[in-house]
PDB file of C-alpha atoms and ligand atoms in Angstrom:
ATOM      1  CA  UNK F   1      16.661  17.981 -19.748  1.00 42.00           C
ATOM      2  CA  UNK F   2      13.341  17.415 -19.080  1.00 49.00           C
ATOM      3  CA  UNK F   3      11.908  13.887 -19.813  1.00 50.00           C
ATOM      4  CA  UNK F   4       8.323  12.803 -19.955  1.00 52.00           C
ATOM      5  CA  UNK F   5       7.263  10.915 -17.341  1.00 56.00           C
ATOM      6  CA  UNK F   6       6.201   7.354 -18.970  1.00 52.00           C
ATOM      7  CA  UNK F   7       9.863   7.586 -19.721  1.00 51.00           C
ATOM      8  CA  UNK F   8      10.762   7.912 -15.840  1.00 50.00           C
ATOM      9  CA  UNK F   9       8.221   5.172 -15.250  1.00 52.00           C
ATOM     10  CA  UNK F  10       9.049   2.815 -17.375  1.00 51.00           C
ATOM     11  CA  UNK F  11      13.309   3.310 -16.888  1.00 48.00           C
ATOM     12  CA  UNK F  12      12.776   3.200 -13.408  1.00 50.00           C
ATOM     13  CA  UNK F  13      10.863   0.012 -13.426  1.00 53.00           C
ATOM     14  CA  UNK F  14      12.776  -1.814 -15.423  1.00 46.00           C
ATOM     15  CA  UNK F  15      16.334  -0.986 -13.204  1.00 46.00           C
ATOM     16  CA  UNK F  16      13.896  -2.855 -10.622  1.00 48.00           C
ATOM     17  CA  UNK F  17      13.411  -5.638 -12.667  1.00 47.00           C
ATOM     18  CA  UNK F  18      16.996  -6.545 -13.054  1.00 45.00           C
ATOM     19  CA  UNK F  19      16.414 -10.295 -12.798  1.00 46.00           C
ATOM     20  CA  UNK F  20      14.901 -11.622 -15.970  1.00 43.00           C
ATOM     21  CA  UNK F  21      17.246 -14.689 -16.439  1.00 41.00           C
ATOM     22  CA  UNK F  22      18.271 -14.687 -12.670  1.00 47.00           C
ATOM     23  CA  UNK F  23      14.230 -15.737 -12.609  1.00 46.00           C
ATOM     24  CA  UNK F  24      13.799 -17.830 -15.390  1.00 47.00           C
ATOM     25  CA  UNK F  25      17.053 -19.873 -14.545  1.00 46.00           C
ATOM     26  CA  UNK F  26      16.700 -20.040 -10.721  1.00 58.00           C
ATOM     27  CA  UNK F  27      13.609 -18.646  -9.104  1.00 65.00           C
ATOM     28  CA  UNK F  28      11.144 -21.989  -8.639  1.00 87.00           C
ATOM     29  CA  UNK F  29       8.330 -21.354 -10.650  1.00 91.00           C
ATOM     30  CA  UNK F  30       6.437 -23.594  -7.877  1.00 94.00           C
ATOM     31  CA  UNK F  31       8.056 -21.287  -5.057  1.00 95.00           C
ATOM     32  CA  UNK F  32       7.309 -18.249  -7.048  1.00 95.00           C
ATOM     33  CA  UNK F  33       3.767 -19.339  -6.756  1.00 96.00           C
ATOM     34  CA  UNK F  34       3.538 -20.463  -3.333  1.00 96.00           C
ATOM     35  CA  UNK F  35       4.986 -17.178  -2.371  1.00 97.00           C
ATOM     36  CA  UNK F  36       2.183 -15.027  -4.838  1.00 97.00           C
ATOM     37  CA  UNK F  37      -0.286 -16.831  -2.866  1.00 98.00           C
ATOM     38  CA  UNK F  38       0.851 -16.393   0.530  1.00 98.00           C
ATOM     39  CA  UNK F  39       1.366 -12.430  -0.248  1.00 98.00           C
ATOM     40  CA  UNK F  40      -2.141 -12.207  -1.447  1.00 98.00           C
ATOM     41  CA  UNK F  41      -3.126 -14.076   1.288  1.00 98.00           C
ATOM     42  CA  UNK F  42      -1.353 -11.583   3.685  1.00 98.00           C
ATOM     43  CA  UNK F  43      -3.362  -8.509   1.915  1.00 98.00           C
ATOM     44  CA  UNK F  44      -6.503  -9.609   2.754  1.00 98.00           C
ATOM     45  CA  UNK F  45      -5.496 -10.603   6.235  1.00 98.00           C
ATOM     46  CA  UNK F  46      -4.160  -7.257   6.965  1.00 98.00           C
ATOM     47  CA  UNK F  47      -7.169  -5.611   5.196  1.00 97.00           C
ATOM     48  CA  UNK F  48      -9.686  -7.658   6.921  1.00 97.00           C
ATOM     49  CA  UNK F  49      -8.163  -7.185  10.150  1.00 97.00           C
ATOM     50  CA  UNK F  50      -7.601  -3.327   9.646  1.00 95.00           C
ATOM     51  CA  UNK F  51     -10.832  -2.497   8.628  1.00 94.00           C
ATOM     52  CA  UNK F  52     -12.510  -4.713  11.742  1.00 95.00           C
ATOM     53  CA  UNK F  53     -10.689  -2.249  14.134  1.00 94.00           C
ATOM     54  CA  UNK F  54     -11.367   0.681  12.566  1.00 95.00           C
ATOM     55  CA  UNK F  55     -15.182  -0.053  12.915  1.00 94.00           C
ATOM     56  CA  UNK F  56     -15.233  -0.988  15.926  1.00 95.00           C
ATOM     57  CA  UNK F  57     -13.087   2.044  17.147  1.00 95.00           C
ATOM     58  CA  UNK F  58     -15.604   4.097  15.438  1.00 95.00           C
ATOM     59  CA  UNK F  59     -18.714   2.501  16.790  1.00 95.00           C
ATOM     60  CA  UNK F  60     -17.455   2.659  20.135  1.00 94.00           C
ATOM     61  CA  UNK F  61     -15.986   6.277  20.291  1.00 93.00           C
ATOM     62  CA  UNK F  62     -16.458   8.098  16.869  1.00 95.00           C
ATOM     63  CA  UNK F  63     -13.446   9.589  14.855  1.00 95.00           C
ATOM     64  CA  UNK F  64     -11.436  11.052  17.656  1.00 94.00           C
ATOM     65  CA  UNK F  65     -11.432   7.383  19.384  1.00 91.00           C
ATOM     66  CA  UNK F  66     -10.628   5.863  16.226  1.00 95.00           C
ATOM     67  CA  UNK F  67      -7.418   8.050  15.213  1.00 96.00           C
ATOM     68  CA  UNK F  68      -5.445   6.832  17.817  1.00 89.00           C
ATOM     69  CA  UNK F  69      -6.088   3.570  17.032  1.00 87.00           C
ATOM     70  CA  UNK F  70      -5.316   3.774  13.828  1.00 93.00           C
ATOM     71  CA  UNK F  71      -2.131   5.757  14.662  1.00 95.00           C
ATOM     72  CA  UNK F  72      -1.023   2.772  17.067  1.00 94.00           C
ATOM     73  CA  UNK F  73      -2.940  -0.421  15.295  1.00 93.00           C
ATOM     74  CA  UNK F  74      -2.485  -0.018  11.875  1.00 95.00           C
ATOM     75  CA  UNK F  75       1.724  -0.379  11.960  1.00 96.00           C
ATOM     76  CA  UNK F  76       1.448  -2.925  14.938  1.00 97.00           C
ATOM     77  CA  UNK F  77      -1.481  -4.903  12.750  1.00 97.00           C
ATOM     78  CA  UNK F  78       1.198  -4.326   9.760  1.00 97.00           C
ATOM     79  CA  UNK F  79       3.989  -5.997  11.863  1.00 98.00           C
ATOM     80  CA  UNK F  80       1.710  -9.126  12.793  1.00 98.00           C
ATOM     81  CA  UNK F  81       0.363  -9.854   9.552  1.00 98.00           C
ATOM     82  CA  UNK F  82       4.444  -9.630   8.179  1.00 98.00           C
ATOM     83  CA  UNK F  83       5.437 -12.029  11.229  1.00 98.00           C
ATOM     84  CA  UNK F  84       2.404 -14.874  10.334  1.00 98.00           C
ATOM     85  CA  UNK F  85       3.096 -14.857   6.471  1.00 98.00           C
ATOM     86  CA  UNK F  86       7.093 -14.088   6.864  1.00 97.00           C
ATOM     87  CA  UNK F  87       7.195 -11.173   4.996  1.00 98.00           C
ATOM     88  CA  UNK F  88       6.969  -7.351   4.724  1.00 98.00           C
ATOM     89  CA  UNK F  89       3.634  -5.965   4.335  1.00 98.00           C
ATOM     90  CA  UNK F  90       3.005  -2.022   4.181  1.00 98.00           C
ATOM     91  CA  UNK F  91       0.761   0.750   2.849  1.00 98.00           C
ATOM     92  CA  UNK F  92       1.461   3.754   1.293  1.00 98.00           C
ATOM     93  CA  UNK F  93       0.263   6.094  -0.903  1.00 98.00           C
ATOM     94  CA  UNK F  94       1.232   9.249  -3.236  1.00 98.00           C
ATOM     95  CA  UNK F  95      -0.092  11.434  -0.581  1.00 98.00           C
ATOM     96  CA  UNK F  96       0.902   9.906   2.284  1.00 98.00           C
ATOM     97  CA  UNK F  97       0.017  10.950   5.942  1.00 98.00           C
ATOM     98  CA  UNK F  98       2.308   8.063   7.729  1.00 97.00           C
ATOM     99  CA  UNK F  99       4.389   6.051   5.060  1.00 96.00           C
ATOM    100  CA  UNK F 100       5.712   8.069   1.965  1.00 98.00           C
ATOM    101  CA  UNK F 101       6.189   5.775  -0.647  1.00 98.00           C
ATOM    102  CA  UNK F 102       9.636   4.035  -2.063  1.00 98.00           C
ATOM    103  CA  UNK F 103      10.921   5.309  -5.331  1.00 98.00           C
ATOM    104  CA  UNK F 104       9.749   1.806  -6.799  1.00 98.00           C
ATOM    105  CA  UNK F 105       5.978   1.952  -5.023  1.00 98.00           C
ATOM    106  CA  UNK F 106       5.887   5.639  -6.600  1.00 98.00           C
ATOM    107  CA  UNK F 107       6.165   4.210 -10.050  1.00 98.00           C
ATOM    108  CA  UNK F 108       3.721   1.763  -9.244  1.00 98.00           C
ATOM    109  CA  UNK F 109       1.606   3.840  -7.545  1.00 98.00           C
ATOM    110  CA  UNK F 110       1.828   6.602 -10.727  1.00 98.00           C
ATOM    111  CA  UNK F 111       1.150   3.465 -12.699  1.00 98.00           C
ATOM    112  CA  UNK F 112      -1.890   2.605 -10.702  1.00 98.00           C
ATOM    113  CA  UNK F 113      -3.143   6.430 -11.290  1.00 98.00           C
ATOM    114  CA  UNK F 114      -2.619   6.725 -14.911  1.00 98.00           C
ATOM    115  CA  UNK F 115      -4.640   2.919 -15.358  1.00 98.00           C
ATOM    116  CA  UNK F 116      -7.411   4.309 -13.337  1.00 98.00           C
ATOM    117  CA  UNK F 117      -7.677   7.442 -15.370  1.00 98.00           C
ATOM    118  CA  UNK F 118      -7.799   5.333 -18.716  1.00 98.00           C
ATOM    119  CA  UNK F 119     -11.323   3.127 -17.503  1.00 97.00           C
ATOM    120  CA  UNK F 120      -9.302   0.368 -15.200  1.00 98.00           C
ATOM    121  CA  UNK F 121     -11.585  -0.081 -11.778  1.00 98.00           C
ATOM    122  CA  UNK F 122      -9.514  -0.021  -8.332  1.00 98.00           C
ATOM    123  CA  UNK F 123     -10.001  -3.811  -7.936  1.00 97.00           C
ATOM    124  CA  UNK F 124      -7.985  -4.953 -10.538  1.00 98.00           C
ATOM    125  CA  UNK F 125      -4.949  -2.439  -9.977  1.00 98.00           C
ATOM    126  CA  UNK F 126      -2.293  -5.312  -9.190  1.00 98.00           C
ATOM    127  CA  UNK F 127       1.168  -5.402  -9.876  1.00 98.00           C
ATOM    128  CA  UNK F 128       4.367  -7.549  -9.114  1.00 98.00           C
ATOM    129  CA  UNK F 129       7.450  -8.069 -10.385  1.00 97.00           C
ATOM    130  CA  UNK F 130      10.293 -10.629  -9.019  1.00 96.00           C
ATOM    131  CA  UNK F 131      13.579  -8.701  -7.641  1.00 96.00           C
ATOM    132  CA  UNK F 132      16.802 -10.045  -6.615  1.00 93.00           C
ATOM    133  CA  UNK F 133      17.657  -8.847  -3.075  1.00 88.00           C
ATOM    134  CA  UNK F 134      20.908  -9.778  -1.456  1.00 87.00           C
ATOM    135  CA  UNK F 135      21.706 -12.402  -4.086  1.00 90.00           C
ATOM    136  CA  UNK F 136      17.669 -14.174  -3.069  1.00 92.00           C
ATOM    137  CA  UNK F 137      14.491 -13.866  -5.340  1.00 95.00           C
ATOM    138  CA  UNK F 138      12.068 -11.494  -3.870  1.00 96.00           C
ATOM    139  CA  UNK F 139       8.786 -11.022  -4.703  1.00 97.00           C
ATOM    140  CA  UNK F 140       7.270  -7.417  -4.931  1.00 98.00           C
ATOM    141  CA  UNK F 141       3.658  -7.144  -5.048  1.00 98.00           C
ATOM    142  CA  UNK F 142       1.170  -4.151  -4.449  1.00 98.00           C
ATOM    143  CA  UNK F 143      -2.626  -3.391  -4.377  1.00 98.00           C
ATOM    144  CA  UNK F 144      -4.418  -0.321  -4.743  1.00 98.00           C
ATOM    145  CA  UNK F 145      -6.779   0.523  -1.913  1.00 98.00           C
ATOM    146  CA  UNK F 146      -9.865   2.583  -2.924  1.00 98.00           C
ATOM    147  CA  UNK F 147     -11.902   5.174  -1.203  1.00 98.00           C
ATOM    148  CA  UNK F 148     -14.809   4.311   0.356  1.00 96.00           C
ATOM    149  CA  UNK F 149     -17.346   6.625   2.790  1.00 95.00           C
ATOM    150  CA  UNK F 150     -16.562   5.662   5.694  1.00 93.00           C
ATOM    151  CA  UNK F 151     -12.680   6.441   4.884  1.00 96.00           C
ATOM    152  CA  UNK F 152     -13.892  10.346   4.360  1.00 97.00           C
ATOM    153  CA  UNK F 153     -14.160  11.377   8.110  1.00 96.00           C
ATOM    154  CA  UNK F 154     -10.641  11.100   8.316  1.00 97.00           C
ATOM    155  CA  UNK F 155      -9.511  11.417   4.606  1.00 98.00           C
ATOM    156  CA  UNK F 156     -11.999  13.321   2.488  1.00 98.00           C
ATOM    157  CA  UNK F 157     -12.984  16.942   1.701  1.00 97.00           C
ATOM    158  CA  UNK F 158     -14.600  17.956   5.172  1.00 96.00           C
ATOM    159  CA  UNK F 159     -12.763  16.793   7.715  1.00 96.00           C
ATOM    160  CA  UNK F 160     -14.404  17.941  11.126  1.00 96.00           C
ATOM    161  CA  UNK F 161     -11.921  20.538  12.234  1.00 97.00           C
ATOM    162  CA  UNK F 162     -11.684  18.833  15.123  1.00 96.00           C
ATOM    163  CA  UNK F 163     -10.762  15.956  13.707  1.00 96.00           C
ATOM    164  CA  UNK F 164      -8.193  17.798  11.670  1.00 97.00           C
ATOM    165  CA  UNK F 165      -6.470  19.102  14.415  1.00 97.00           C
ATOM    166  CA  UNK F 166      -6.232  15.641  16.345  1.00 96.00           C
ATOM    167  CA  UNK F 167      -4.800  14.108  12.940  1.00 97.00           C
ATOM    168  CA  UNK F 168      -2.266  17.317  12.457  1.00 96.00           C
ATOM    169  CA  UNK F 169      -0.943  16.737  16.045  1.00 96.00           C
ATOM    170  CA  UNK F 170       0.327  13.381  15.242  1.00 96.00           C
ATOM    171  CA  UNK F 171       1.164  13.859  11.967  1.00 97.00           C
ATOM    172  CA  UNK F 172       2.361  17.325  11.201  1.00 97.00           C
ATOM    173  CA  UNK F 173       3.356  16.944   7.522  1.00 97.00           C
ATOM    174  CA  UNK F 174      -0.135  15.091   6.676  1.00 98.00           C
ATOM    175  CA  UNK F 175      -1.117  15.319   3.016  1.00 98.00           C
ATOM    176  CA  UNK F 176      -4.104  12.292   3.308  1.00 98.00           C
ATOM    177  CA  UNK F 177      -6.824  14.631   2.693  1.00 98.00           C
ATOM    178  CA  UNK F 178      -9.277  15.677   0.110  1.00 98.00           C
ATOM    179  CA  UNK F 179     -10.175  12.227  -1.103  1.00 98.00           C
ATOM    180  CA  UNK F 180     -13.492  11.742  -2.660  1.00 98.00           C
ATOM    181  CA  UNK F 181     -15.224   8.193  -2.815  1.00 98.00           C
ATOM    182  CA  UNK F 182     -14.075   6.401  -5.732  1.00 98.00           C
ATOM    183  CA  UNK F 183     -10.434   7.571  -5.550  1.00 98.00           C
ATOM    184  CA  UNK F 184      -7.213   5.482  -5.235  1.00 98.00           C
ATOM    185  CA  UNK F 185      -6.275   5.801  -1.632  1.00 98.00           C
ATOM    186  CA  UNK F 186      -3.255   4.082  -1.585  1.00 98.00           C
ATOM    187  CA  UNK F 187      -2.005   0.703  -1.901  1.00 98.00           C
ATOM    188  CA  UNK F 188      -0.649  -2.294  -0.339  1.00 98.00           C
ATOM    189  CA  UNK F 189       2.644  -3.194  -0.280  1.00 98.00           C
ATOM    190  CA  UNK F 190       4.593  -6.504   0.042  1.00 98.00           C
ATOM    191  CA  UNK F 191       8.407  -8.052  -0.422  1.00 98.00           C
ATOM    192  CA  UNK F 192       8.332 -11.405   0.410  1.00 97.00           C
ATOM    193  CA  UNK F 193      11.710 -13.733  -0.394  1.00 96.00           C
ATOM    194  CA  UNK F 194      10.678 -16.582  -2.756  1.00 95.00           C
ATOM    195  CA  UNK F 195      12.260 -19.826  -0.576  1.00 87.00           C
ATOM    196  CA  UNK F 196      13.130 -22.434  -3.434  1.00 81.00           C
TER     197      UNK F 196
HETATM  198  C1  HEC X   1     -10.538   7.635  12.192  1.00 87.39           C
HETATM  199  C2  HEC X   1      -9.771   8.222  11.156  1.00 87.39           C
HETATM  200  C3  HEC X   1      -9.474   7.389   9.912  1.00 87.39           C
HETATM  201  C4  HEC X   1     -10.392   6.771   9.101  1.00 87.39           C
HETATM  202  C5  HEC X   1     -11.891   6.721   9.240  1.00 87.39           C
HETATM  203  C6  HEC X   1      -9.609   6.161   8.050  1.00 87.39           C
HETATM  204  N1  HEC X   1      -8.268   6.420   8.205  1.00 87.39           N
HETATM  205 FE1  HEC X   1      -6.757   5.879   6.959  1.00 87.39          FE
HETATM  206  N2  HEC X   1      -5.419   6.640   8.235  1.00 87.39           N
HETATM  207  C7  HEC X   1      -5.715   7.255   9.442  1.00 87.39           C
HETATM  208  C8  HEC X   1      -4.491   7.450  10.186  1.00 87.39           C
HETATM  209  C9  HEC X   1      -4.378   8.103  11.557  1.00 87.39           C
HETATM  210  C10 HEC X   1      -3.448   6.915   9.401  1.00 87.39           C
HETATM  211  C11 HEC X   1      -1.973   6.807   9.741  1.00 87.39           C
HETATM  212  C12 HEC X   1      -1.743   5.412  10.325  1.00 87.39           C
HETATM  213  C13 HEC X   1      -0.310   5.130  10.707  1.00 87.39           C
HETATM  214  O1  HEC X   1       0.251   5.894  11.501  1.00 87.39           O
HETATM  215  O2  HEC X   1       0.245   4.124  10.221  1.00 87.39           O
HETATM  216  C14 HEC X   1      -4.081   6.427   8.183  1.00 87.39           C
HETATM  217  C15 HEC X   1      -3.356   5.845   7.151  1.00 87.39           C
HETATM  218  C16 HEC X   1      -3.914   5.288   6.042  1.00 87.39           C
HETATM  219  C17 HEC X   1      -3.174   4.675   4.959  1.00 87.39           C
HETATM  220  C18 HEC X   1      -1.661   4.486   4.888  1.00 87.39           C
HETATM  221  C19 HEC X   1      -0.998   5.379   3.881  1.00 87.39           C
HETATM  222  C20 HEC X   1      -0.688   6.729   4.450  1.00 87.39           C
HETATM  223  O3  HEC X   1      -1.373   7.685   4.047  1.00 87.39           O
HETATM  224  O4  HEC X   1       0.232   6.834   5.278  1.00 87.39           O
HETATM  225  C21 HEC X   1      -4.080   4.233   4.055  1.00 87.39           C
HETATM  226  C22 HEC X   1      -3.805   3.536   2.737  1.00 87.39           C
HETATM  227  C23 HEC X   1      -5.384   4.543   4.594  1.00 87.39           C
HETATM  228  N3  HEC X   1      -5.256   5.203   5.790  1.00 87.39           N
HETATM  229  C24 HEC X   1      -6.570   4.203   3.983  1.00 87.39           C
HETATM  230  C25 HEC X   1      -7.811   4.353   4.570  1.00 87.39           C
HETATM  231  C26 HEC X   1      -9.030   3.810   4.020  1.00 87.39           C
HETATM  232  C27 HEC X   1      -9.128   3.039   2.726  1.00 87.39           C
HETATM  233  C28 HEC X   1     -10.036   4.124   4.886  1.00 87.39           C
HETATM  234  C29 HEC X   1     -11.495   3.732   4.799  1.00 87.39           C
HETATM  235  C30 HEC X   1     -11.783   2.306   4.719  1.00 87.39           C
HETATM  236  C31 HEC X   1      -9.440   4.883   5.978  1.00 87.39           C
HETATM  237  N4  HEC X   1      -8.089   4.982   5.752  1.00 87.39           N
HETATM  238  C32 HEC X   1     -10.154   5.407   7.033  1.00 87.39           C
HETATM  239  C33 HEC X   1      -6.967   7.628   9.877  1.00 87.39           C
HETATM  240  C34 HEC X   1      -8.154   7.166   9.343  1.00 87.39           C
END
């Protein structure tokens, strides 16, 4: 049987959501907080710092320069930014070429899609729930990434065949093209324990 897929979403979110009193009763609402914060914080961080290398990169050598950098930067930028704010931060994205998505980030991801599609603009797809991992509060939290033209040389519609071929070497089962501006390219992705 065959169900439709708000169905999936919404069953599927709410098995990751099995904390409800777990929260209310023991998660620190001042913790919870202080943790939200530092996540966010962490996002723009790893943004900030992503997008600085990628421009340089692409000043200094064009696309074919900056593809290797963001084949080795972008995960070893990821595992900085996780070490400073002591968590886990990530992208992915329903068409990933590096990171396929977790069955949860899917459904937030699909979520993301289906809000965008009804009027919502890219900036204000947030979400985050509160988890219990191992027995410990964890916070979830993602943010969709959008499009922009300068992400097109490696992710839009005409990708130099060159370019193509440099990105299919690395990453043979690539599905991160045909992206217009405007489009959800992803999303950030964090898990950060909430310390009472
Ligand atoms: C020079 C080529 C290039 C440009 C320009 C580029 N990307 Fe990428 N992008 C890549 C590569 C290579 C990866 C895989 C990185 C890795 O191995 O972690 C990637 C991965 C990603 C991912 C991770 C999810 C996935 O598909 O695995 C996101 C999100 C992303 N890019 C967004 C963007 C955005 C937004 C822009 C524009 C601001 C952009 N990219 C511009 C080459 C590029």
């Amino acid at each position: 049987m065959k169900y439709p897929r708000p169905m999936i979403a919404a069953a599927v979110l709410l098995t990751a959501v099995p904390l409800g009193a777990f929260a209310n009763e023991q998660a620190n609402p001042e913790a919870e907080k202080a943790t939200m914060l530092r996540s966010q914080e962490a996002i723009k961080d790893y943004a900030t710092t992503l997008k600085a290398a990628l421009q340089t990169a692409m000043k200094a050598g064009g696309p074919m320069a900056a593809i290797p950098v963001c084949h080795t930067e972008a995960p070893k930028i990821a595992k900085e930014i996780s070490a400073k704010y002591g968590l886990e931060i990530h992208r992915t994205s329903l068409k990933p070429r590096a990171t396929p998505p977790t069955a949860w980030e899917k459904v937030v991801l699909e979520q993301f899609a289906a809000e965008k599609a009804a009027g919502k603009p890219i900036s204000e797809l947030v979400w985050h729930t509160v988890v219990e991992e191992q027995g410990k509060p964890s916070l979830r939290l993602m943010k969709a990434i959008p499009t922009d033209e300068v992400c097109l040389t490696c992710h839009g519609t005409e990708v130099q065949p060159a370019v193509l071929e440099k990105i299919r070497s690395l990453y043979p089962k690539d599905e991160a093209i045909g992206y217009q501006k405007g489009d959800i390219r992803g999303a950030f992705s964090v898990t950060a324990a909430i310390h009472p």
